[in-house]
CSV table of C-alpha atoms in Angstrom, one decimal:
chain,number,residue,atom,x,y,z
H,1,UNK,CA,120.5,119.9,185.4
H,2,UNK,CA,123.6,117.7,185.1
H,3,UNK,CA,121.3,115.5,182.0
H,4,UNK,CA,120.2,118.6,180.3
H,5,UNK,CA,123.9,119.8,179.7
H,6,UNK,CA,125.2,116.7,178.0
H,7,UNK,CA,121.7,117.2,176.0
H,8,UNK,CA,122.0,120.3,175.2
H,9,UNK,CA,125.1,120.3,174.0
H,10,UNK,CA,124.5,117.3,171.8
H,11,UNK,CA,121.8,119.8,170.5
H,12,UNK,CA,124.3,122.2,169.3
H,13,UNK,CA,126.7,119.9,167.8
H,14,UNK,CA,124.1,118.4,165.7
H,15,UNK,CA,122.3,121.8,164.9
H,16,UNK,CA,126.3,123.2,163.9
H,17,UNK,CA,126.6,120.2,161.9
H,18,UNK,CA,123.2,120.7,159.7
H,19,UNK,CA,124.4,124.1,159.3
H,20,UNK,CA,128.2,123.5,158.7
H,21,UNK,CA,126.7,120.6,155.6
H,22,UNK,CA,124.7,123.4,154.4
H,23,UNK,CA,126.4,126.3,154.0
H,24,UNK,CA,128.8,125.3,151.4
H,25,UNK,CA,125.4,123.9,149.0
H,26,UNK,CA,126.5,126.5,146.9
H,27,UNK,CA,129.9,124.7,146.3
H,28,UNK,CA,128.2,121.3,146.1
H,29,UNK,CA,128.7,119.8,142.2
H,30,UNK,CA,125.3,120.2,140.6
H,31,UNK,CA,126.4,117.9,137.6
H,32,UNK,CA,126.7,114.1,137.7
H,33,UNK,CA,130.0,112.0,137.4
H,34,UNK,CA,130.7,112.1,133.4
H,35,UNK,CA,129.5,109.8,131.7
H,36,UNK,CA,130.7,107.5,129.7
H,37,UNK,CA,130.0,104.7,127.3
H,38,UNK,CA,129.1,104.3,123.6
H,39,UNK,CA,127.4,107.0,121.0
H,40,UNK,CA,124.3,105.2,121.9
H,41,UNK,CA,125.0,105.1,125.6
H,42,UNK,CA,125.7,108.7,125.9
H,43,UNK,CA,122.5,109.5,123.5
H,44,UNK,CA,120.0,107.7,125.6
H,45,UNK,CA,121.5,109.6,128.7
H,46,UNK,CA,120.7,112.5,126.7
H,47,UNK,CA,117.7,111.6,126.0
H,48,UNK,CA,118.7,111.2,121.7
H,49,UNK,CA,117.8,109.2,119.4
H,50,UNK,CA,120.9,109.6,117.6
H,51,UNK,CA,120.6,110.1,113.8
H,52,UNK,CA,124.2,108.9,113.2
H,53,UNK,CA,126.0,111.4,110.2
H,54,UNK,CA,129.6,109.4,110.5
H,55,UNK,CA,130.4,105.9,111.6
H,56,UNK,CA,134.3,105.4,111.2
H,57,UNK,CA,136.8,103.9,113.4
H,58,UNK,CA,138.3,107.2,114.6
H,59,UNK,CA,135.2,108.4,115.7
H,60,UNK,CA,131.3,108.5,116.0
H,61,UNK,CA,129.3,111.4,115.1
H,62,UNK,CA,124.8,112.0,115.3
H,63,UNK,CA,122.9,114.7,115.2
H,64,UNK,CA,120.0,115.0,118.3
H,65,UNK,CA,117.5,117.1,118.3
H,66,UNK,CA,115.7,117.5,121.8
H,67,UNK,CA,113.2,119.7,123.7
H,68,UNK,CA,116.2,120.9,124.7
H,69,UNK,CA,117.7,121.9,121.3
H,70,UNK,CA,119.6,121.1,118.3
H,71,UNK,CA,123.2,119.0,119.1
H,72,UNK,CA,125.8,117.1,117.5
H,73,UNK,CA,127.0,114.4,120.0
H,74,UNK,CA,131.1,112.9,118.7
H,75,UNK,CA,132.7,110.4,120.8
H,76,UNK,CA,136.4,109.4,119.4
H,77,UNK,CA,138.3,106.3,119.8
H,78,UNK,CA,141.5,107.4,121.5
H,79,UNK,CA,141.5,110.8,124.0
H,80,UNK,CA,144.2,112.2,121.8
H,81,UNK,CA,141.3,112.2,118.7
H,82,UNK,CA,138.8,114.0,120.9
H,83,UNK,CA,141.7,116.7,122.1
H,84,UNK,CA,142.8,116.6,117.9
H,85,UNK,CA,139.2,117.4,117.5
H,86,UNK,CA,138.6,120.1,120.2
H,87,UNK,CA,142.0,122.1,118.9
H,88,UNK,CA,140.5,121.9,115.8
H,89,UNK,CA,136.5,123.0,116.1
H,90,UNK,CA,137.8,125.9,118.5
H,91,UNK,CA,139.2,127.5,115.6
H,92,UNK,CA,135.6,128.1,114.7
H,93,UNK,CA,134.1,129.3,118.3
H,94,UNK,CA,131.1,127.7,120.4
H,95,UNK,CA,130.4,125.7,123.1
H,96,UNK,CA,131.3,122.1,123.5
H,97,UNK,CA,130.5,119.8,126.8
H,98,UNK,CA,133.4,117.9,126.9
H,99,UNK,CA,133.6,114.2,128.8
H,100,UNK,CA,136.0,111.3,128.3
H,101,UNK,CA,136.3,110.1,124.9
H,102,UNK,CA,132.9,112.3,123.8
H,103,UNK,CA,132.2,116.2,123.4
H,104,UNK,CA,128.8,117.7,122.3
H,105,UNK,CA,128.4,120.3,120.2
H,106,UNK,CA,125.9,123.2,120.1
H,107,UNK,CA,124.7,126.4,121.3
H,108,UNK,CA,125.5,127.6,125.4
H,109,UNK,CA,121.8,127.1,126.6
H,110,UNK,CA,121.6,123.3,125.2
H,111,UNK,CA,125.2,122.7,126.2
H,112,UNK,CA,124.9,123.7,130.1
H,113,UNK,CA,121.5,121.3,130.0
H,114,UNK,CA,123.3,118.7,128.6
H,115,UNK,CA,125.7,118.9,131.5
H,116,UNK,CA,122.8,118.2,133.8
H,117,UNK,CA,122.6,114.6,132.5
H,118,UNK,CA,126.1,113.8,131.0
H,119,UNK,CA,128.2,116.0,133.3
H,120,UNK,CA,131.8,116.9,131.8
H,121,UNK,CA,133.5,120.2,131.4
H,122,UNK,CA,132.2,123.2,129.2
H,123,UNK,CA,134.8,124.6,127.3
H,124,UNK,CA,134.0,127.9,124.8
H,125,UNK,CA,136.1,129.0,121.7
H,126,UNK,CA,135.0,132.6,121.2
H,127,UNK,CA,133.7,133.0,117.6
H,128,UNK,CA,135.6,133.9,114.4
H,129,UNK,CA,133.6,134.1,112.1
H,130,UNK,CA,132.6,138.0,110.9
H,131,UNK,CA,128.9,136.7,109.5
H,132,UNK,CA,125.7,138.0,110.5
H,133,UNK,CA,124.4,134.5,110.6
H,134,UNK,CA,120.8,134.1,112.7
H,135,UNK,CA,121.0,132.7,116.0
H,136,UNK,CA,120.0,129.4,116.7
H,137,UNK,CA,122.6,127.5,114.6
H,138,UNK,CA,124.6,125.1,115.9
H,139,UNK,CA,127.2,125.1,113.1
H,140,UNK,CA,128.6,121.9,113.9
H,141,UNK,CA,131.9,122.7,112.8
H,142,UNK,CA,131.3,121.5,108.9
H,143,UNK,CA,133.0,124.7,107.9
H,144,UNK,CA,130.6,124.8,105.1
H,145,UNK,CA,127.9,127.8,105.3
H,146,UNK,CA,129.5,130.2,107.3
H,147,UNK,CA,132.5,128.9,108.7
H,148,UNK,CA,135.0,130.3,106.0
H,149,UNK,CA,134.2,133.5,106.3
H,150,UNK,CA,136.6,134.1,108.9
H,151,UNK,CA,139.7,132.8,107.1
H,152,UNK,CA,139.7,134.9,103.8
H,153,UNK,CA,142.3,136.7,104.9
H,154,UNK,CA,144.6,134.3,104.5
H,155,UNK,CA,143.9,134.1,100.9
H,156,UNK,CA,145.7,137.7,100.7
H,157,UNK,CA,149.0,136.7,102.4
H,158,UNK,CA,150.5,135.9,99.3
């Protein structure tokens, strides 16, 4: 009897342990460490073949398009240009996955995804925009088919 104690109670530490690890899965991160790296690093992680729009020293900017979706993928020179950048493109709403140096650009759904395989943070800018637009357009921020709508007021200030 005296073996079957020590035994059993081995038992129960090891089942509370299993159980202890398991009960918080739901807390567990889900996303990897964010990535980092060049635009080409951070594409192929993506699984892009990045059709690069802007090659300057500031920054890097290609568009992707995936199973997953439509993207624009911007990685910046300095943190300071990406958080220049983000204070900027919220004035127009979406959803940007934002790492170290990079942020993509596009709709919620491809966004979240991309977080599976970049990891970073999702930040959303709620829209401001007053178009009817269809869904399914990333924007990108360009300002130039819809993005102006939302600022003709300020035309009447004066």
């Amino acid at each position: 009897m005296r073996t079957e104690r020590p035994r059993l109670a081995l038992a129960v530490l090891a089942l509370a342990l299993l159980s202890g690890c398991g009960a918080n899965d739901d807390e567990a991160p889900k996303t990897p460490k964010t990535a980092t790296g060049s635009l080409e690093q951070l594409a192929e992680q993506a699984a892009c073949d990045p059709n690069v729009q802007t090659d300057a020293e500031e920054l890097r900017q290609a568009n992707c398009r995936t199973g997953d979706g439509r993207y624009i993928l911007t990685t910046f020179a300095t943190d300071r240009g990406l958080r220049e950048w983000i204070n900027e493109a919220n004035d127009y709403g979406g959803s940007y996955l934002v790492g170290r140096k990079w942020v993509v650009s596009g709709d919620a759904k491809v966004v979240e995804t991309l977080r599976g395989r970049l990891g970073g943070t999702v930040e959303t800018a709620p829209e401001h925009h007053s178009g009817g637009g269809e869904g399914g357009d990333t924007g990108g921020g360009s300002g130039e088919s819809e993005g102006g709508e939302g600022h003709a007021g300020h035309d009447d200030m004066g």
